[in-house]
mmCIF file of C-alpha atoms and ligand atoms in Angstrom:
data_model
loop_
_atom_site.group_PDB
_atom_site.id
_atom_site.type_symbol
_atom_site.label_atom_id
_atom_site.label_comp_id
_atom_site.label_asym_id
_atom_site.label_seq_id
_atom_site.Cartn_x
_atom_site.Cartn_y
_atom_site.Cartn_z
ATOM 1 C CA MET A 23 9.620 -8.082 -13.362
ATOM 2 C CA LYS A 24 11.636 -9.642 -15.572
ATOM 3 C CA VAL A 25 11.982 -13.326 -14.765
ATOM 4 C CA SER A 26 15.573 -13.412 -15.567
ATOM 5 C CA LYS A 27 16.279 -10.632 -12.845
ATOM 6 C CA LEU A 28 14.240 -12.554 -10.465
ATOM 7 C CA LEU A 29 16.125 -15.853 -10.946
ATOM 8 C CA VAL A 30 19.680 -14.314 -10.594
ATOM 9 C CA GLY A 31 18.430 -12.470 -7.311
ATOM 10 C CA LEU A 32 16.832 -16.047 -6.224
ATOM 11 C CA PHE A 33 20.350 -17.710 -6.951
ATOM 12 C CA ALA A 34 22.265 -15.118 -5.302
ATOM 13 C CA CYS A 35 20.098 -15.550 -2.077
ATOM 14 C CA ALA A 36 20.521 -19.435 -2.047
ATOM 15 C CA VAL A 37 24.447 -18.820 -2.511
ATOM 16 C CA SER A 38 24.661 -16.201 0.400
ATOM 17 C CA LEU A 39 22.895 -18.633 2.980
ATOM 18 C CA GLY A 40 24.552 -21.792 1.754
ATOM 19 C CA ALA A 41 28.152 -20.647 1.764
ATOM 20 C CA TYR A 42 27.730 -19.080 5.429
ATOM 21 C CA ALA A 43 30.372 -21.020 6.751
ATOM 22 C CA GLN A 44 33.185 -19.725 4.555
ATOM 23 C CA GLN A 45 31.683 -16.444 3.272
ATOM 24 C CA PRO A 46 29.723 -13.647 4.524
ATOM 25 C CA ILE A 47 25.764 -13.426 4.734
ATOM 26 C CA VAL A 48 24.967 -11.269 2.042
ATOM 27 C CA ILE A 49 22.005 -9.026 2.429
ATOM 28 C CA LYS A 50 20.501 -7.095 -0.477
ATOM 29 C CA PHE A 51 18.957 -3.760 0.563
ATOM 30 C CA SER A 52 17.114 -2.116 -2.107
ATOM 31 C CA HIS A 53 15.809 1.453 -2.129
ATOM 32 C CA VAL A 54 14.762 3.737 -4.738
ATOM 33 C CA VAL A 55 16.061 7.181 -3.570
ATOM 34 C CA ALA A 56 19.675 8.652 -3.986
ATOM 35 C CA ASN A 57 22.407 7.781 -1.624
ATOM 36 C CA ASP A 58 22.609 11.611 0.035
ATOM 37 C CA THR A 59 18.997 11.392 1.269
ATOM 38 C CA PRO A 60 17.729 10.635 4.735
ATOM 39 C CA LYS A 61 16.597 6.796 3.653
ATOM 40 C CA GLY A 62 20.175 6.569 1.664
ATOM 41 C CA LYS A 63 22.374 7.673 4.529
ATOM 42 C CA ALA A 64 20.472 5.644 6.788
ATOM 43 C CA ALA A 65 20.808 2.346 4.599
ATOM 44 C CA ASP A 66 24.451 3.046 4.459
ATOM 45 C CA PHE A 67 24.914 3.703 7.982
ATOM 46 C CA PHE A 68 23.169 0.119 8.807
ATOM 47 C CA ALA A 69 25.381 -1.434 6.157
ATOM 48 C CA GLN A 70 28.414 -0.302 8.136
ATOM 49 C CA LYS A 71 26.931 -0.814 11.630
ATOM 50 C CA ALA A 72 26.027 -4.549 10.472
ATOM 51 C CA ALA A 73 29.552 -4.925 9.315
ATOM 52 C CA GLU A 74 30.935 -3.702 12.386
ATOM 53 C CA LEU A 75 28.856 -5.448 15.044
ATOM 54 C CA THR A 76 28.901 -8.702 13.021
ATOM 55 C CA LYS A 77 32.628 -8.599 12.753
ATOM 56 C CA GLY A 78 32.419 -8.949 9.132
ATOM 57 C CA LYS A 79 30.027 -12.048 9.153
ATOM 58 C CA VAL A 80 27.226 -9.937 7.594
ATOM 59 C CA LYS A 81 27.827 -7.754 4.278
ATOM 60 C CA VAL A 82 24.828 -5.729 3.716
ATOM 61 C CA GLU A 83 24.891 -4.528 0.029
ATOM 62 C CA VAL A 84 22.737 -1.337 -0.618
ATOM 63 C CA TYR A 85 21.217 -0.853 -4.120
ATOM 64 C CA ALA A 86 20.324 2.773 -4.099
ATOM 65 C CA ASN A 87 18.457 4.768 -6.593
ATOM 66 C CA SER A 88 16.101 1.911 -8.295
ATOM 67 C CA THR A 89 19.331 0.376 -9.778
ATOM 68 C CA LEU A 90 18.044 -2.949 -8.644
ATOM 69 C CA TYR A 91 14.212 -2.818 -8.612
ATOM 70 C CA LYS A 92 11.940 0.037 -9.164
ATOM 71 C CA ASP A 93 8.958 0.770 -6.408
ATOM 72 C CA LYS A 94 6.612 -2.308 -7.197
ATOM 73 C CA GLU A 95 8.886 -4.610 -8.110
ATOM 74 C CA GLU A 96 10.814 -4.279 -5.278
ATOM 75 C CA MET A 97 8.048 -5.792 -3.023
ATOM 76 C CA GLU A 98 7.251 -8.574 -5.166
ATOM 77 C CA ALA A 99 11.237 -9.210 -4.973
ATOM 78 C CA LEU A 100 11.212 -9.084 -1.196
ATOM 79 C CA GLN A 101 8.268 -11.345 -1.017
ATOM 80 C CA LEU A 102 9.986 -14.065 -3.278
ATOM 81 C CA GLY A 103 13.176 -13.613 -1.263
ATOM 82 C CA ALA A 104 15.156 -12.255 -4.447
ATOM 83 C CA VAL A 105 16.118 -9.099 -2.102
ATOM 84 C CA HIS A 106 15.910 -9.437 1.701
ATOM 85 C CA MET A 107 15.597 -5.660 2.934
ATOM 86 C CA LEU A 108 13.820 -2.704 1.907
ATOM 87 C CA ALA A 109 12.587 0.580 3.424
ATOM 88 C CA PRO A 110 9.630 1.261 1.157
ATOM 89 C CA SER A 111 7.557 4.688 1.830
ATOM 90 C CA LEU A 112 4.396 4.167 4.055
ATOM 91 C CA ALA A 113 2.328 4.988 1.316
ATOM 92 C CA LYS A 114 3.438 1.830 -0.877
ATOM 93 C CA PHE A 115 1.794 -0.844 1.440
ATOM 94 C CA GLY A 116 -1.466 -0.644 0.204
ATOM 95 C CA PRO A 117 -1.128 -2.777 -2.935
ATOM 96 C CA LEU A 118 0.469 -5.469 -0.667
ATOM 97 C CA GLY A 119 -3.104 -5.585 1.079
ATOM 98 C CA VAL A 120 -2.078 -3.928 4.111
ATOM 99 C CA ARG A 121 -4.112 -0.890 3.673
ATOM 100 C CA ASP A 122 -3.930 0.637 7.258
ATOM 101 C CA PHE A 123 -0.443 2.183 6.298
ATOM 102 C CA GLU A 124 -2.062 4.562 4.112
ATOM 103 C CA VAL A 125 -3.236 6.484 7.476
ATOM 104 C CA PHE A 126 0.134 8.158 7.391
ATOM 105 C CA ASP A 127 -0.962 9.688 4.040
ATOM 106 C CA LEU A 128 -3.791 11.350 5.529
ATOM 107 C CA PRO A 129 -3.307 14.928 4.675
ATOM 108 C CA PHE A 130 -2.145 17.029 7.924
ATOM 109 C CA ILE A 131 -2.636 14.166 10.241
ATOM 110 C CA PHE A 132 0.574 14.975 11.805
ATOM 111 C CA GLY A 133 1.384 18.270 12.948
ATOM 112 C CA SER A 134 5.086 17.823 13.488
ATOM 113 C CA TYR A 135 7.733 15.103 13.641
ATOM 114 C CA ALA A 136 6.999 14.716 17.669
ATOM 115 C CA ASP A 137 3.170 13.916 16.625
ATOM 116 C CA LEU A 138 4.683 11.308 14.209
ATOM 117 C CA HIS A 139 6.698 9.791 16.926
ATOM 118 C CA THR A 140 3.906 9.354 19.230
ATOM 119 C CA VAL A 141 2.555 6.733 16.369
ATOM 120 C CA THR A 142 5.943 5.329 15.244
ATOM 121 C CA THR A 143 7.680 4.504 18.605
ATOM 122 C CA GLY A 144 4.095 3.548 20.212
ATOM 123 C CA PRO A 145 1.671 0.798 20.068
ATOM 124 C CA VAL A 146 -0.228 1.819 17.148
ATOM 125 C CA GLY A 147 3.263 1.689 15.017
ATOM 126 C CA LYS A 148 3.552 -1.933 16.555
ATOM 127 C CA GLN A 149 0.422 -2.998 15.548
ATOM 128 C CA LEU A 150 0.858 -1.757 11.932
ATOM 129 C CA LEU A 151 4.419 -3.759 11.487
ATOM 130 C CA ALA A 152 2.497 -6.874 12.882
ATOM 131 C CA LYS A 153 0.190 -6.885 9.901
ATOM 132 C CA LEU A 154 3.057 -7.527 7.656
ATOM 133 C CA GLU A 155 3.623 -10.969 9.206
ATOM 134 C CA PRO A 156 0.974 -12.772 7.390
ATOM 135 C CA LYS A 157 2.558 -11.516 4.185
ATOM 136 C CA GLY A 158 5.845 -13.319 4.560
ATOM 137 C CA ILE A 159 7.362 -9.926 5.768
ATOM 138 C CA SER A 160 8.875 -8.373 9.235
ATOM 139 C CA GLY A 161 8.754 -4.880 9.961
ATOM 140 C CA LEU A 162 11.766 -3.848 11.855
ATOM 141 C CA ALA A 163 11.664 -0.030 12.154
ATOM 142 C CA PHE A 164 10.330 3.164 11.123
ATOM 143 C CA TRP A 165 12.514 5.541 9.177
ATOM 144 C CA ASP A 166 11.703 9.384 9.158
ATOM 145 C CA ASN A 167 11.868 11.326 5.978
ATOM 146 C CA GLY A 168 9.769 14.445 6.026
ATOM 147 C CA PHE A 169 6.760 16.605 5.196
ATOM 148 C CA LYS A 170 5.825 17.035 1.661
ATOM 149 C CA SER A 171 5.174 20.223 0.035
ATOM 150 C CA PHE A 172 3.652 20.720 -3.735
ATOM 151 C CA SER A 173 5.592 21.705 -7.069
ATOM 152 C CA ALA A 174 4.321 22.512 -10.379
ATOM 153 C CA ASN A 175 5.199 25.166 -13.102
ATOM 154 C CA SER A 176 2.791 27.834 -12.294
ATOM 155 C CA PRO A 177 2.597 29.447 -8.705
ATOM 156 C CA ILE A 178 0.466 27.734 -6.186
ATOM 157 C CA LYS A 179 -0.941 29.790 -3.436
ATOM 158 C CA THR A 180 -4.507 27.984 -3.273
ATOM 159 C CA PRO A 181 -6.036 24.723 -3.831
ATOM 160 C CA ASP A 182 -7.844 26.236 -6.858
ATOM 161 C CA ASP A 183 -4.001 26.790 -8.402
ATOM 162 C CA LEU A 184 -3.822 23.076 -8.716
ATOM 163 C CA LYS A 185 -7.286 22.657 -10.214
ATOM 164 C CA GLY A 186 -7.140 20.315 -13.443
ATOM 165 C CA LYS A 187 -3.625 19.489 -13.364
ATOM 166 C CA LYS A 188 -1.754 16.218 -13.560
ATOM 167 C CA LEU A 189 0.226 15.389 -10.156
ATOM 168 C CA ARG A 190 2.164 12.485 -9.656
ATOM 169 C CA ILE A 191 1.596 10.584 -6.575
ATOM 170 C CA GLN A 192 3.100 7.209 -5.209
ATOM 171 C CA SER A 193 0.596 4.320 -5.090
ATOM 172 C CA SER A 194 -1.812 5.242 -2.381
ATOM 173 C CA LYS A 195 -5.435 5.296 -2.578
ATOM 174 C CA VAL A 196 -5.446 8.214 0.438
ATOM 175 C CA LEU A 197 -3.168 10.054 -1.875
ATOM 176 C CA GLU A 198 -5.427 9.520 -4.854
ATOM 177 C CA GLU A 199 -8.330 10.901 -2.998
ATOM 178 C CA GLN A 200 -6.297 13.739 -1.798
ATOM 179 C CA ILE A 201 -5.407 14.764 -5.202
ATOM 180 C CA ARG A 202 -9.085 14.856 -6.129
ATOM 181 C CA ALA A 203 -9.957 16.904 -3.284
ATOM 182 C CA LEU A 204 -7.896 19.470 -4.985
ATOM 183 C CA ARG A 205 -9.793 18.519 -8.038
ATOM 184 C CA ALA A 206 -6.606 17.779 -9.711
ATOM 185 C CA MET A 207 -5.838 14.613 -11.541
ATOM 186 C CA PRO A 208 -3.945 11.944 -9.444
ATOM 187 C CA GLN A 209 -1.211 9.889 -11.857
ATOM 188 C CA VAL A 210 0.317 7.049 -9.729
ATOM 189 C CA MET A 211 4.050 6.537 -11.005
ATOM 190 C CA ALA A 212 7.296 5.020 -9.816
ATOM 191 C CA PHE A 213 9.647 7.242 -8.007
ATOM 192 C CA SER A 214 12.411 6.600 -10.847
ATOM 193 C CA GLU A 215 10.249 8.009 -13.558
ATOM 194 C CA VAL A 216 9.077 11.347 -12.065
ATOM 195 C CA TYR A 217 11.809 13.488 -13.137
ATOM 196 C CA GLN A 218 11.193 12.641 -16.947
ATOM 197 C CA ALA A 219 7.673 12.810 -16.450
ATOM 198 C CA LEU A 220 8.021 16.176 -15.090
ATOM 199 C CA GLN A 221 10.572 17.324 -17.817
ATOM 200 C CA THR A 222 8.305 15.928 -20.723
ATOM 201 C CA GLY A 223 4.776 17.417 -19.345
ATOM 202 C CA VAL A 224 3.606 13.826 -18.917
ATOM 203 C CA VAL A 225 2.672 15.070 -15.521
ATOM 204 C CA ASP A 226 2.510 19.075 -14.269
ATOM 205 C CA GLY A 227 3.436 18.727 -10.898
ATOM 206 C CA THR A 228 3.988 16.550 -7.752
ATOM 207 C CA GLU A 229 4.331 16.573 -4.011
ATOM 208 C CA ASN A 230 7.592 15.434 -2.045
ATOM 209 C CA PRO A 231 9.749 15.888 0.904
ATOM 210 C CA ILE A 232 12.215 18.328 -0.286
ATOM 211 C CA SER A 233 15.068 15.970 -0.186
ATOM 212 C CA ASN A 234 13.360 13.821 -2.392
ATOM 213 C CA LEU A 235 12.728 16.935 -4.811
ATOM 214 C CA TYR A 236 16.316 17.899 -4.971
ATOM 215 C CA THR A 237 18.562 14.676 -5.007
ATOM 216 C CA GLN A 238 16.473 13.695 -8.044
ATOM 217 C CA LYS A 239 16.854 17.156 -9.518
ATOM 218 C CA MET A 240 12.895 17.787 -9.954
ATOM 219 C CA HIS A 241 13.592 21.444 -8.877
ATOM 220 C CA GLU A 242 15.323 21.799 -12.304
ATOM 221 C CA VAL A 243 12.083 21.059 -14.073
ATOM 222 C CA GLN A 244 9.391 22.664 -11.765
ATOM 223 C CA LYS A 245 9.471 26.361 -11.423
ATOM 224 C CA HIS A 246 7.315 26.754 -8.259
ATOM 225 C CA LEU A 247 7.404 24.915 -5.108
ATOM 226 C CA THR A 248 5.259 26.141 -2.067
ATOM 227 C CA LEU A 249 5.876 24.740 1.260
ATOM 228 C CA THR A 250 2.385 23.520 2.008
ATOM 229 C CA GLU A 251 3.944 20.406 4.259
ATOM 230 C CA HIS A 252 0.631 19.020 3.858
ATOM 231 C CA GLY A 253 1.273 15.561 4.464
ATOM 232 C CA TYR A 254 4.075 13.055 5.679
ATOM 233 C CA LEU A 255 6.161 10.627 3.751
ATOM 234 C CA GLY A 256 8.228 8.069 5.939
ATOM 235 C CA TYR A 257 9.300 4.521 5.749
ATOM 236 C CA ALA A 258 9.082 1.157 7.381
ATOM 237 C CA VAL A 259 12.224 -1.092 7.066
ATOM 238 C CA ILE A 260 10.917 -4.839 6.115
ATOM 239 C CA VAL A 261 12.697 -7.950 5.609
ATOM 240 C CA ASN A 262 11.917 -11.313 4.077
ATOM 241 C CA LYS A 263 10.690 -12.961 7.261
ATOM 242 C CA LYS A 264 11.552 -16.604 6.208
ATOM 243 C CA PHE A 265 15.001 -15.228 5.342
ATOM 244 C CA TRP A 266 15.415 -13.212 8.863
ATOM 245 C CA ASP A 267 13.962 -15.910 10.991
ATOM 246 C CA GLY A 268 16.666 -18.185 9.437
ATOM 247 C CA LEU A 269 19.607 -16.465 10.200
ATOM 248 C CA PRO A 270 21.766 -17.684 13.318
ATOM 249 C CA ALA A 271 20.354 -16.207 16.302
ATOM 250 C CA ASP A 272 23.620 -14.070 17.496
ATOM 251 C CA ILE A 273 23.755 -12.813 14.018
ATOM 252 C CA ARG A 274 20.267 -11.532 14.456
ATOM 253 C CA LYS A 275 20.801 -9.981 17.800
ATOM 254 C CA GLN A 276 23.614 -7.947 16.203
ATOM 255 C CA LEU A 277 21.657 -6.912 13.432
ATOM 256 C CA ASP A 278 18.781 -5.939 15.491
ATOM 257 C CA GLU A 279 21.251 -3.632 17.418
ATOM 258 C CA ALA A 280 22.710 -2.382 13.957
ATOM 259 C CA MET A 281 18.952 -1.394 13.248
ATOM 260 C CA VAL A 282 18.337 0.294 16.716
ATOM 261 C CA GLN A 283 21.473 2.677 15.833
ATOM 262 C CA ALA A 284 20.475 2.953 11.939
ATOM 263 C CA THR A 285 16.992 3.984 13.257
ATOM 264 C CA ARG A 286 18.262 6.610 15.701
ATOM 265 C CA TYR A 287 20.663 7.984 12.972
ATOM 266 C CA ALA A 288 18.051 8.062 10.456
ATOM 267 C CA ASN A 289 15.480 10.148 12.752
ATOM 268 C CA GLN A 290 18.090 12.332 13.665
ATOM 269 C CA ILE A 291 19.275 13.375 10.232
ATOM 270 C CA ALA A 292 15.740 13.205 8.497
ATOM 271 C CA LYS A 293 15.141 16.901 9.068
ATOM 272 C CA VAL A 294 18.485 18.290 8.967
ATOM 273 C CA GLU A 295 18.703 16.728 5.484
ATOM 274 C CA ASN A 296 15.443 18.018 4.342
ATOM 275 C CA ASP A 297 16.348 21.510 5.804
ATOM 276 C CA ALA A 298 19.524 21.557 3.982
ATOM 277 C CA ALA A 299 17.763 20.521 0.746
ATOM 278 C CA LEU A 300 15.451 23.261 0.766
ATOM 279 C CA GLU A 301 18.524 25.748 1.318
ATOM 280 C CA ASN A 302 20.184 23.923 -2.004
ATOM 281 C CA VAL A 303 16.916 24.450 -3.897
ATOM 282 C CA ARG A 304 16.848 28.212 -2.957
ATOM 283 C CA LYS A 305 20.450 28.581 -3.830
ATOM 284 C CA SER A 306 20.003 26.943 -7.132
ATOM 285 C CA GLY A 307 17.604 29.883 -8.180
ATOM 286 C CA LYS A 308 15.968 27.151 -10.357
ATOM 287 C CA THR A 309 12.655 26.795 -8.557
ATOM 288 C CA GLN A 310 10.856 29.991 -6.723
ATOM 289 C CA VAL A 311 10.005 28.928 -3.208
ATOM 290 C CA TYR A 312 7.013 30.107 -1.704
ATOM 291 C CA THR A 313 5.992 29.751 2.141
ATOM 292 C CA PRO A 314 2.310 30.073 2.351
ATOM 293 C CA THR A 315 0.975 32.301 5.153
ATOM 294 C CA ALA A 316 -1.124 30.748 7.999
ATOM 295 C CA GLU A 317 -4.347 31.479 6.496
ATOM 296 C CA GLU A 318 -3.326 29.989 3.184
ATOM 297 C CA ARG A 319 -2.248 27.007 4.656
ATOM 298 C CA ALA A 320 -5.682 26.673 6.407
ATOM 299 C CA VAL A 321 -7.596 26.820 3.196
ATOM 300 C CA PHE A 322 -5.516 23.774 2.231
ATOM 301 C CA LYS A 323 -6.163 22.054 5.236
ATOM 302 C CA LYS A 324 -9.940 22.641 5.109
ATOM 303 C CA ALA A 325 -9.964 21.256 1.492
ATOM 304 C CA LEU A 326 -8.039 18.419 2.380
ATOM 305 C CA VAL A 327 -9.028 17.069 5.645
ATOM 306 C CA PRO A 328 -12.426 15.781 4.584
ATOM 307 C CA VAL A 329 -10.231 13.083 2.919
ATOM 308 C CA HIS A 330 -9.855 11.583 6.275
ATOM 309 C CA LYS A 331 -13.701 10.473 6.582
ATOM 310 C CA LYS A 332 -13.786 9.718 2.960
ATOM 311 C CA MET A 333 -11.170 7.138 3.430
ATOM 312 C CA GLU A 334 -12.408 5.792 6.756
ATOM 313 C CA SER A 335 -13.624 2.378 5.399
ATOM 314 C CA ARG A 336 -10.635 1.657 3.475
ATOM 315 C CA ILE A 337 -7.820 2.219 6.284
ATOM 316 C CA GLY A 338 -10.278 1.318 9.020
ATOM 317 C CA LYS A 339 -11.779 3.580 11.743
ATOM 318 C CA GLU A 340 -10.049 1.993 14.442
ATOM 319 C CA THR A 341 -6.465 2.746 13.030
ATOM 320 C CA ILE A 342 -7.380 6.345 12.276
ATOM 321 C CA ASP A 343 -8.838 6.581 15.775
ATOM 322 C CA ALA A 344 -5.700 5.331 17.312
ATOM 323 C CA VAL A 345 -3.536 8.042 15.345
ATOM 324 C CA TYR A 346 -5.846 10.646 16.464
ATOM 325 C CA LYS A 347 -5.971 9.480 20.171
ATOM 326 C CA ALA A 348 -2.007 9.447 19.987
ATOM 327 C CA THR A 349 -1.455 12.659 18.163
ATOM 328 C CA GLY A 350 -4.465 14.785 19.700
ATOM 329 C CA PHE A 351 -5.362 15.469 16.086
ATOM 330 C CA ASN A 352 -9.256 16.701 16.196
ATOM 331 C CA PRO A 353 -10.637 16.852 12.471
ATOM 332 C CA ASN A 354 -13.796 18.488 13.793
ATOM 333 C CA LYS A 355 -11.427 21.469 14.844
ATOM 334 C CA LEU A 356 -9.323 22.941 12.291
HETATM 335 C C1 LIG B 412 8.210 8.501 -3.700
HETATM 336 O O1 LIG B 412 7.896 7.339 -4.414
HETATM 337 O O2 LIG B 412 7.981 9.461 -3.916
HETATM 338 C C2 LIG B 412 8.939 8.070 -2.558
HETATM 339 O O3 LIG B 412 8.198 7.051 -2.014
HETATM 340 C C3 LIG B 412 10.365 7.953 -2.684
HETATM 341 C C4 LIG B 412 10.806 7.471 -1.590
HETATM 342 O O4 LIG B 412 11.330 6.291 -1.127
HETATM 343 O O5 LIG B 412 11.216 8.317 -0.576
#
């Protein structure tokens, strides 16, 4: 990250706290997706609720679409206090040294949003968020997005159709292994760079929940989309711990309430937004959308579930088993 950018952020942060008596406390919330995505809408909702519940004492400034920081930069900026709040995808916590979060990336581990919620709203979710504290980060909530599907410029019906292709993924070792299990080539890349990489052929394809694909116009540069729904992508809302703990107690309580409401909203709209995005992709006529048969999906599952065992030592067997227990997933019974 550029030092100048960082200094500007740090200065803004100092000013926002120092001038609390007269001016609203400014919370900078940075994210990488469009405003009209589940995360974008939930961030805006939180900003509105925070202003309402604190009676204007807090102003949440939302910076969408990587306008402030890209994926990797935003994590560094949060730790340094140059930005206060983020909602990175759960696939992006590995580089921070918290590898357990990559359990969410294991292919087919969640059969539905209901399965996912047994983890995010239960003890496993709590334990995962607690692992962020030693990094100077507090985890406030999990926000849903949705299930990822593969896209490329040629039809995808079997894992073999992806063989040898360069596929963009988020920065997760589990996702790397997942792509290798398909005998394709993983390419880690910041979200803001994906559209161009697809357009210019730097990568051949990618995986996304449809809301991300559509709002970045990736469907305009991908001829085929197969609704594999082979893995989950969602978020943890996180804050700089020092900043958060330093807020006046009454304000923090109101912000906690704003977050509860925003989380409820986020998780209500996620599926609706993804369904609407799929409808829009279909209407655009630019991408052929293919719904795999149960048998075709089962072939992907068979190819990808062995990734669970392979990633056991990285994620931690205990974490994986805790998720299996919460959801009832059995890797030996496909
Ligand atoms: C991605 O990089 O594909 C996603 O993590 C973007 C996001 O925040 O949904």
